[in-house]
Amino acid sequence: MSDLSREHLASQLAESVAEALREDLSRQERALLVVSGGSTPKPFFVALSRAELPWERVDVTLADERWVAEDAADSNARLVRETLLRGPAEAANFVPLTSDAATPEQGVAEVAERVMALSWPASVVILGMGGDGHTASLFPDSQELGLALSTAEPLVAVRTPSQPQARITLSADRLHQARRHFLHLSGEDKRSVLGRALAGDDVRELPIRAFLACPLAIYWAP
Ligand code: 6PG
């Protein structure tokens, strides 16, 4: 499908998210936005960065992160800094899921302390989905999937055979602590995976299923 439809969808999602943040900020001092990485969110981040909001009262963090340096090409924090935290949105308080620790296992406690100091429940959590039905870093082939789906801890260090890097991810419990959930997908291939996820109930097969029972606005462009 043309990029136009993805751009248009991204703009619609940005308007919905900005409205949700404005709504919460009319009632509370701060609002928390939790975003995902990967390639789909880029046009959404660019569109949202232009929204007129009291960005200095908005906290932004990530649903997950690859355990790489923040200037690495595949860092989600780098993606957020380069595409969302621009223009008006530069004033937002961004809390990345990174630390100087050599491994996510060594850094998870320090990152969790920073994340838990944010304004939970989140106003908005935006999830993506991979072709294997993963969301955030809840991967079907991860040895920590069972823990990430069941723990009350906010963050889990994740190692996954299908992924080149170790990762850190918000747990399913923490990702559920939001007033609104959006699922942002792009690509024809995601349609069939989403269809399978909606038709079945084995969360370990398709972890996105952990979020299909809660109210969820699905934004998908082929
Ligand atoms: C990550 C993301 C991940 C992403 C999916 C979909 O760190 O990779 O948080 O969960 O949402 O992999 O990525 P695409 O939208 O690029 O297909």
PDB file of C-alpha atoms and ligand atoms in Angstrom:
ATOM      1  CA  MET A   1       0.000   0.000   0.000  1.00  0.00           C
ATOM      2  CA  SER A   2       1.190   3.588  -0.544  1.00  0.00           C
ATOM      3  CA  ASP A   3       3.050   5.389   2.167  1.00  0.00           C
ATOM      4  CA  LEU A   4       0.278   7.984   1.937  1.00  0.00           C
ATOM      5  CA  SER A   5      -2.134   5.667   3.723  1.00  0.00           C
ATOM      6  CA  ARG A   6       0.465   4.990   6.431  1.00  0.00           C
ATOM      7  CA  GLU A   7       1.161   8.720   6.768  1.00  0.00           C
ATOM      8  CA  HIS A   8      -2.567   9.437   6.965  1.00  0.00           C
ATOM      9  CA  LEU A   9      -3.076   6.720   9.562  1.00  0.00           C
ATOM     10  CA  ALA A  10      -0.122   8.030  11.578  1.00  0.00           C
ATOM     11  CA  SER A  11      -1.630  11.517  11.575  1.00  0.00           C
ATOM     12  CA  GLN A  12      -4.987  10.177  12.739  1.00  0.00           C
ATOM     13  CA  LEU A  13      -3.294   8.227  15.534  1.00  0.00           C
ATOM     14  CA  ALA A  14      -1.296  11.306  16.546  1.00  0.00           C
ATOM     15  CA  GLU A  15      -4.505  13.354  16.784  1.00  0.00           C
ATOM     16  CA  SER A  16      -6.175  10.681  18.948  1.00  0.00           C
ATOM     17  CA  VAL A  17      -3.160  10.414  21.257  1.00  0.00           C
ATOM     18  CA  ALA A  18      -2.792  14.187  21.560  1.00  0.00           C
ATOM     19  CA  GLU A  19      -6.489  14.454  22.462  1.00  0.00           C
ATOM     20  CA  ALA A  20      -6.098  11.749  25.105  1.00  0.00           C
ATOM     21  CA  LEU A  21      -3.133  13.569  26.633  1.00  0.00           C
ATOM     22  CA  ARG A  22      -5.014  16.892  26.621  1.00  0.00           C
ATOM     23  CA  GLU A  23      -7.984  15.224  28.320  1.00  0.00           C
ATOM     24  CA  ASP A  24      -5.860  13.819  31.136  1.00  0.00           C
ATOM     25  CA  LEU A  25      -3.839  17.000  31.499  1.00  0.00           C
ATOM     26  CA  SER A  26      -7.103  18.890  32.044  1.00  0.00           C
ATOM     27  CA  ARG A  27      -7.544  16.807  35.204  1.00  0.00           C
ATOM     28  CA  GLN A  28      -4.024  16.083  36.462  1.00  0.00           C
ATOM     29  CA  GLU A  29      -0.629  17.701  36.602  1.00  0.00           C
ATOM     30  CA  ARG A  30       1.232  15.198  34.411  1.00  0.00           C
ATOM     31  CA  ALA A  31       0.388  12.594  31.754  1.00  0.00           C
ATOM     32  CA  LEU A  32       2.442   9.517  30.816  1.00  0.00           C
ATOM     33  CA  LEU A  33       2.816   8.293  27.234  1.00  0.00           C
ATOM     34  CA  VAL A  34       4.345   4.834  26.677  1.00  0.00           C
ATOM     35  CA  VAL A  35       5.468   4.180  23.103  1.00  0.00           C
ATOM     36  CA  SER A  36       6.913   1.230  21.203  1.00  0.00           C
ATOM     37  CA  GLY A  37       9.878   1.123  18.873  1.00  0.00           C
ATOM     38  CA  GLY A  38      10.487  -0.604  15.555  1.00  0.00           C
ATOM     39  CA  SER A  39       9.855   0.957  12.139  1.00  0.00           C
ATOM     40  CA  THR A  40       6.090   1.528  12.140  1.00  0.00           C
ATOM     41  CA  PRO A  41       5.964   4.356  14.702  1.00  0.00           C
ATOM     42  CA  LYS A  42       8.266   6.811  12.834  1.00  0.00           C
ATOM     43  CA  PRO A  43       5.562   8.762  10.910  1.00  0.00           C
ATOM     44  CA  PHE A  44       3.395   8.731  14.020  1.00  0.00           C
ATOM     45  CA  PHE A  45       6.198  10.202  16.140  1.00  0.00           C
ATOM     46  CA  VAL A  46       6.819  12.940  13.548  1.00  0.00           C
ATOM     47  CA  ALA A  47       3.098  13.807  13.450  1.00  0.00           C
ATOM     48  CA  LEU A  48       2.734  13.767  17.247  1.00  0.00           C
ATOM     49  CA  SER A  49       5.817  15.959  17.729  1.00  0.00           C
ATOM     50  CA  ARG A  50       3.887  18.785  16.031  1.00  0.00           C
ATOM     51  CA  ALA A  51       0.887  18.568  18.397  1.00  0.00           C
ATOM     52  CA  GLU A  52       0.203  21.655  20.496  1.00  0.00           C
ATOM     53  CA  LEU A  53       0.350  20.312  24.056  1.00  0.00           C
ATOM     54  CA  PRO A  54       1.829  21.419  27.399  1.00  0.00           C
ATOM     55  CA  TRP A  55       4.667  19.032  26.580  1.00  0.00           C
ATOM     56  CA  GLU A  56       6.614  20.050  29.703  1.00  0.00           C
ATOM     57  CA  ARG A  57       3.904  18.201  31.665  1.00  0.00           C
ATOM     58  CA  VAL A  58       4.167  15.017  29.547  1.00  0.00           C
ATOM     59  CA  ASP A  59       6.333  12.048  30.563  1.00  0.00           C
ATOM     60  CA  VAL A  60       7.398   9.706  27.765  1.00  0.00           C
ATOM     61  CA  THR A  61       8.914   6.258  28.157  1.00  0.00           C
ATOM     62  CA  LEU A  62       9.260   3.095  26.063  1.00  0.00           C
ATOM     63  CA  ALA A  63       7.445  -0.232  26.197  1.00  0.00           C
ATOM     64  CA  ASP A  64      10.752  -1.960  25.541  1.00  0.00           C
ATOM     65  CA  GLU A  65      14.318  -1.405  24.424  1.00  0.00           C
ATOM     66  CA  ARG A  66      17.127  -3.295  22.824  1.00  0.00           C
ATOM     67  CA  TRP A  67      20.127  -3.395  25.177  1.00  0.00           C
ATOM     68  CA  VAL A  68      22.294  -1.239  22.932  1.00  0.00           C
ATOM     69  CA  ALA A  69      23.941   2.176  23.246  1.00  0.00           C
ATOM     70  CA  GLU A  70      21.490   5.046  22.822  1.00  0.00           C
ATOM     71  CA  ASP A  71      23.315   6.148  19.673  1.00  0.00           C
ATOM     72  CA  ALA A  72      23.053   2.682  18.092  1.00  0.00           C
ATOM     73  CA  ALA A  73      21.086   2.534  14.847  1.00  0.00           C
ATOM     74  CA  ASP A  74      18.480   0.161  16.321  1.00  0.00           C
ATOM     75  CA  SER A  75      18.034   1.965  19.650  1.00  0.00           C
ATOM     76  CA  ASN A  76      14.384   2.781  20.347  1.00  0.00           C
ATOM     77  CA  ALA A  77      15.535   5.696  22.511  1.00  0.00           C
ATOM     78  CA  ARG A  78      17.424   7.094  19.522  1.00  0.00           C
ATOM     79  CA  LEU A  79      14.294   6.753  17.356  1.00  0.00           C
ATOM     80  CA  VAL A  80      12.229   8.649  19.947  1.00  0.00           C
ATOM     81  CA  ARG A  81      14.833  11.397  20.359  1.00  0.00           C
ATOM     82  CA  GLU A  82      15.215  11.849  16.572  1.00  0.00           C
ATOM     83  CA  THR A  83      11.529  11.778  15.573  1.00  0.00           C
ATOM     84  CA  LEU A  84       9.272  12.522  18.551  1.00  0.00           C
ATOM     85  CA  LEU A  85      11.265  14.816  20.828  1.00  0.00           C
ATOM     86  CA  ARG A  86      11.486  17.602  18.233  1.00  0.00           C
ATOM     87  CA  GLY A  87       9.786  20.973  17.987  1.00  0.00           C
ATOM     88  CA  PRO A  88       7.112  21.460  20.675  1.00  0.00           C
ATOM     89  CA  ALA A  89       7.583  17.904  21.954  1.00  0.00           C
ATOM     90  CA  GLU A  90      11.236  18.521  22.800  1.00  0.00           C
ATOM     91  CA  ALA A  91      10.020  19.847  26.172  1.00  0.00           C
ATOM     92  CA  ALA A  92       8.649  16.425  27.169  1.00  0.00           C
ATOM     93  CA  ASN A  93      10.326  14.474  29.984  1.00  0.00           C
ATOM     94  CA  PHE A  94      11.754  11.373  28.267  1.00  0.00           C
ATOM     95  CA  VAL A  95      12.819   8.407  30.408  1.00  0.00           C
ATOM     96  CA  PRO A  96      14.626   5.801  28.272  1.00  0.00           C
ATOM     97  CA  LEU A  97      14.976   2.168  29.352  1.00  0.00           C
ATOM     98  CA  THR A  98      18.756   2.267  29.210  1.00  0.00           C
ATOM     99  CA  SER A  99      21.566   2.270  31.765  1.00  0.00           C
ATOM    100  CA  ASP A 100      25.345   1.905  31.807  1.00  0.00           C
ATOM    101  CA  ALA A 101      25.023  -1.676  33.058  1.00  0.00           C
ATOM    102  CA  ALA A 102      26.611  -4.267  30.784  1.00  0.00           C
ATOM    103  CA  THR A 103      23.468  -6.428  30.701  1.00  0.00           C
ATOM    104  CA  PRO A 104      19.728  -5.819  31.119  1.00  0.00           C
ATOM    105  CA  GLU A 105      19.769  -8.194  34.090  1.00  0.00           C
ATOM    106  CA  GLN A 106      22.243  -5.866  35.837  1.00  0.00           C
ATOM    107  CA  GLY A 107      20.381  -2.700  34.788  1.00  0.00           C
ATOM    108  CA  VAL A 108      16.734  -3.687  35.273  1.00  0.00           C
ATOM    109  CA  ALA A 109      16.423  -2.551  38.912  1.00  0.00           C
ATOM    110  CA  GLU A 110      17.903   0.893  38.210  1.00  0.00           C
ATOM    111  CA  VAL A 111      15.680   1.415  35.159  1.00  0.00           C
ATOM    112  CA  ALA A 112      12.609   0.179  37.040  1.00  0.00           C
ATOM    113  CA  GLU A 113      13.172   2.802  39.747  1.00  0.00           C
ATOM    114  CA  ARG A 114      13.151   5.588  37.130  1.00  0.00           C
ATOM    115  CA  VAL A 115      10.122   4.167  35.311  1.00  0.00           C
ATOM    116  CA  MET A 116       8.086   3.674  38.478  1.00  0.00           C
ATOM    117  CA  ALA A 117       8.626   7.332  39.428  1.00  0.00           C
ATOM    118  CA  LEU A 118       6.541   8.360  36.402  1.00  0.00           C
ATOM    119  CA  SER A 119       2.881   9.339  36.453  1.00  0.00           C
ATOM    120  CA  TRP A 120       1.204   5.880  36.377  1.00  0.00           C
ATOM    121  CA  PRO A 121      -1.368   4.775  35.272  1.00  0.00           C
ATOM    122  CA  ALA A 122      -0.262   5.854  31.834  1.00  0.00           C
ATOM    123  CA  SER A 123      -2.622   8.009  29.801  1.00  0.00           C
ATOM    124  CA  VAL A 124      -1.719   6.057  26.687  1.00  0.00           C
ATOM    125  CA  VAL A 125       0.204   2.892  25.854  1.00  0.00           C
ATOM    126  CA  ILE A 126       0.969   2.365  22.183  1.00  0.00           C
ATOM    127  CA  LEU A 127       1.852  -1.172  21.165  1.00  0.00           C
ATOM    128  CA  GLY A 128       3.198  -2.591  17.945  1.00  0.00           C
ATOM    129  CA  MET A 129       3.223  -6.209  16.835  1.00  0.00           C
ATOM    130  CA  GLY A 130       5.798  -8.309  15.091  1.00  0.00           C
ATOM    131  CA  GLY A 131       5.116 -10.990  12.512  1.00  0.00           C
ATOM    132  CA  ASP A 132       5.420 -13.623  15.256  1.00  0.00           C
ATOM    133  CA  GLY A 133       2.745 -11.934  17.329  1.00  0.00           C
ATOM    134  CA  HIS A 134       5.186 -10.362  19.776  1.00  0.00           C
ATOM    135  CA  THR A 135       4.474  -6.982  21.292  1.00  0.00           C
ATOM    136  CA  ALA A 136       6.938  -4.844  23.217  1.00  0.00           C
ATOM    137  CA  SER A 137       9.594  -7.499  23.871  1.00  0.00           C
ATOM    138  CA  LEU A 138       7.156 -10.228  24.821  1.00  0.00           C
ATOM    139  CA  PHE A 139       8.377 -12.784  22.304  1.00  0.00           C
ATOM    140  CA  PRO A 140       6.873 -16.280  21.875  1.00  0.00           C
ATOM    141  CA  ASP A 141      10.370 -17.846  21.795  1.00  0.00           C
ATOM    142  CA  SER A 142      11.706 -15.924  24.781  1.00  0.00           C
ATOM    143  CA  GLN A 143      12.660 -17.959  27.827  1.00  0.00           C
ATOM    144  CA  GLU A 144      11.346 -15.087  30.008  1.00  0.00           C
ATOM    145  CA  LEU A 145       7.916 -14.860  28.344  1.00  0.00           C
ATOM    146  CA  GLY A 146       6.129 -16.685  31.164  1.00  0.00           C
ATOM    147  CA  LEU A 147       7.698 -14.347  33.723  1.00  0.00           C
ATOM    148  CA  ALA A 148       6.949 -11.207  31.657  1.00  0.00           C
ATOM    149  CA  LEU A 149       3.294 -12.299  31.343  1.00  0.00           C
ATOM    150  CA  SER A 150       2.812 -13.066  35.044  1.00  0.00           C
ATOM    151  CA  THR A 151       5.098 -10.883  37.169  1.00  0.00           C
ATOM    152  CA  ALA A 152       3.934  -7.789  39.032  1.00  0.00           C
ATOM    153  CA  GLU A 153       7.430  -6.373  38.552  1.00  0.00           C
ATOM    154  CA  PRO A 154       7.427  -3.420  36.103  1.00  0.00           C
ATOM    155  CA  LEU A 155      10.342  -4.534  33.925  1.00  0.00           C
ATOM    156  CA  VAL A 156      11.889  -7.801  32.761  1.00  0.00           C
ATOM    157  CA  ALA A 157      15.245  -8.512  31.122  1.00  0.00           C
ATOM    158  CA  VAL A 158      14.644 -10.633  28.021  1.00  0.00           C
ATOM    159  CA  ARG A 159      16.825 -12.929  25.946  1.00  0.00           C
ATOM    160  CA  THR A 160      15.319 -14.338  22.763  1.00  0.00           C
ATOM    161  CA  PRO A 161      16.825 -16.774  20.221  1.00  0.00           C
ATOM    162  CA  SER A 162      15.114 -14.913  17.330  1.00  0.00           C
ATOM    163  CA  GLN A 163      16.563 -11.535  18.364  1.00  0.00           C
ATOM    164  CA  PRO A 164      20.214 -10.450  17.996  1.00  0.00           C
ATOM    165  CA  GLN A 165      20.258  -8.342  21.150  1.00  0.00           C
ATOM    166  CA  ALA A 166      19.232  -8.800  24.753  1.00  0.00           C
ATOM    167  CA  ARG A 167      16.288  -6.581  25.618  1.00  0.00           C
ATOM    168  CA  ILE A 168      14.384  -5.032  28.502  1.00  0.00           C
ATOM    169  CA  THR A 169      10.605  -4.802  28.432  1.00  0.00           C
ATOM    170  CA  LEU A 170       7.741  -3.511  30.503  1.00  0.00           C
ATOM    171  CA  SER A 171       5.879  -6.507  31.876  1.00  0.00           C
ATOM    172  CA  ALA A 172       2.344  -7.295  30.684  1.00  0.00           C
ATOM    173  CA  ASP A 173       1.058  -6.166  34.087  1.00  0.00           C
ATOM    174  CA  ARG A 174       2.764  -2.783  33.757  1.00  0.00           C
ATOM    175  CA  LEU A 175       1.661  -2.349  30.132  1.00  0.00           C
ATOM    176  CA  HIS A 176      -1.930  -2.887  31.281  1.00  0.00           C
ATOM    177  CA  GLN A 177      -1.636   0.042  33.727  1.00  0.00           C
ATOM    178  CA  ALA A 178      -3.007   2.584  31.275  1.00  0.00           C
ATOM    179  CA  ARG A 179      -6.288   4.331  30.568  1.00  0.00           C
ATOM    180  CA  ARG A 180      -6.035   3.786  26.843  1.00  0.00           C
ATOM    181  CA  HIS A 181      -4.290   1.252  24.622  1.00  0.00           C
ATOM    182  CA  PHE A 182      -3.573   1.668  20.922  1.00  0.00           C
ATOM    183  CA  LEU A 183      -2.207  -1.004  18.599  1.00  0.00           C
ATOM    184  CA  HIS A 184      -0.333   0.518  15.641  1.00  0.00           C
ATOM    185  CA  LEU A 185       0.427  -1.843  12.780  1.00  0.00           C
ATOM    186  CA  SER A 186       1.611  -1.534   9.221  1.00  0.00           C
ATOM    187  CA  GLY A 187       1.963  -4.081   6.445  1.00  0.00           C
ATOM    188  CA  GLU A 188      -0.312  -6.636   4.837  1.00  0.00           C
ATOM    189  CA  ASP A 189       1.471  -9.428   6.717  1.00  0.00           C
ATOM    190  CA  LYS A 190       0.299  -8.043  10.058  1.00  0.00           C
ATOM    191  CA  ARG A 191      -3.368  -8.412   8.988  1.00  0.00           C
ATOM    192  CA  SER A 192      -3.189 -12.223   8.957  1.00  0.00           C
ATOM    193  CA  VAL A 193      -1.248 -12.382  12.223  1.00  0.00           C
ATOM    194  CA  LEU A 194      -3.774 -10.083  13.896  1.00  0.00           C
ATOM    195  CA  GLY A 195      -6.592 -12.234  12.518  1.00  0.00           C
ATOM    196  CA  ARG A 196      -5.016 -15.333  14.088  1.00  0.00           C
ATOM    197  CA  ALA A 197      -4.483 -13.460  17.353  1.00  0.00           C
ATOM    198  CA  LEU A 198      -8.140 -12.386  17.469  1.00  0.00           C
ATOM    199  CA  ALA A 199      -9.306 -15.930  16.666  1.00  0.00           C
ATOM    200  CA  GLY A 200      -7.314 -17.767  19.343  1.00  0.00           C
ATOM    201  CA  ASP A 201      -6.452 -17.505  23.030  1.00  0.00           C
ATOM    202  CA  ASP A 202      -3.005 -19.054  23.598  1.00  0.00           C
ATOM    203  CA  VAL A 203      -1.028 -16.039  24.779  1.00  0.00           C
ATOM    204  CA  ARG A 204       2.262 -17.899  24.689  1.00  0.00           C
ATOM    205  CA  GLU A 205       1.764 -18.636  20.978  1.00  0.00           C
ATOM    206  CA  LEU A 206       0.924 -14.975  20.120  1.00  0.00           C
ATOM    207  CA  PRO A 207       1.741 -12.659  23.066  1.00  0.00           C
ATOM    208  CA  ILE A 208      -0.243  -9.750  21.572  1.00  0.00           C
ATOM    209  CA  ARG A 209      -3.283 -11.713  22.777  1.00  0.00           C
ATOM    210  CA  ALA A 210      -2.481 -10.498  26.305  1.00  0.00           C
ATOM    211  CA  PHE A 211      -3.834  -7.108  25.219  1.00  0.00           C
ATOM    212  CA  LEU A 212      -6.768  -7.976  22.951  1.00  0.00           C
ATOM    213  CA  ALA A 213      -9.220  -8.364  25.854  1.00  0.00           C
ATOM    214  CA  CYS A 214      -8.741  -4.800  27.100  1.00  0.00           C
ATOM    215  CA  PRO A 215     -10.286  -1.909  25.138  1.00  0.00           C
ATOM    216  CA  LEU A 216      -7.823  -1.375  22.307  1.00  0.00           C
ATOM    217  CA  ALA A 217      -7.936   0.967  19.335  1.00  0.00           C
ATOM    218  CA  ILE A 218      -6.323  -0.775  16.362  1.00  0.00           C
ATOM    219  CA  TYR A 219      -4.675   1.444  13.739  1.00  0.00           C
ATOM    220  CA  TRP A 220      -3.552  -0.622  10.757  1.00  0.00           C
ATOM    221  CA  ALA A 221      -2.430   0.438   7.303  1.00  0.00           C
ATOM    222  CA  PRO A 222      -1.489  -2.152   4.665  1.00  0.00           C
TER     223      PRO A 222
HETATM  224  C1  6PG B   1      10.818  -3.148  19.203  1.00  0.00           C
HETATM  225  C2  6PG B   1       9.358  -2.824  19.338  1.00  0.00           C
HETATM  226  C3  6PG B   1       8.567  -4.012  18.894  1.00  0.00           C
HETATM  227  C4  6PG B   1       7.790  -3.566  17.682  1.00  0.00           C
HETATM  228  C5  6PG B   1       7.444  -4.739  16.800  1.00  0.00           C
HETATM  229  C6  6PG B   1       6.835  -4.265  15.485  1.00  0.00           C
HETATM  230  O1  6PG B   1      11.627  -2.782  20.048  1.00  0.00           O
HETATM  231  O2  6PG B   1      11.117  -3.742  18.153  1.00  0.00           O
HETATM  232  O3  6PG B   1       8.989  -2.343  20.538  1.00  0.00           O
HETATM  233  O4  6PG B   1       7.707  -4.572  19.824  1.00  0.00           O
HETATM  234  O5  6PG B   1       6.604  -2.881  18.075  1.00  0.00           O
HETATM  235  O6  6PG B   1       8.635  -5.456  16.547  1.00  0.00           O
HETATM  236  O7  6PG B   1       7.826  -3.566  14.808  1.00  0.00           O
HETATM  237  P1  6PG B   1       7.492  -2.965  13.349  1.00  0.00           P
HETATM  238  O8  6PG B   1       6.383  -2.006  13.561  1.00  0.00           O
HETATM  239  O9  6PG B   1       8.784  -2.308  12.936  1.00  0.00           O
HETATM  240  O10 6PG B   1       7.095  -4.116  12.490  1.00  0.00           O
END
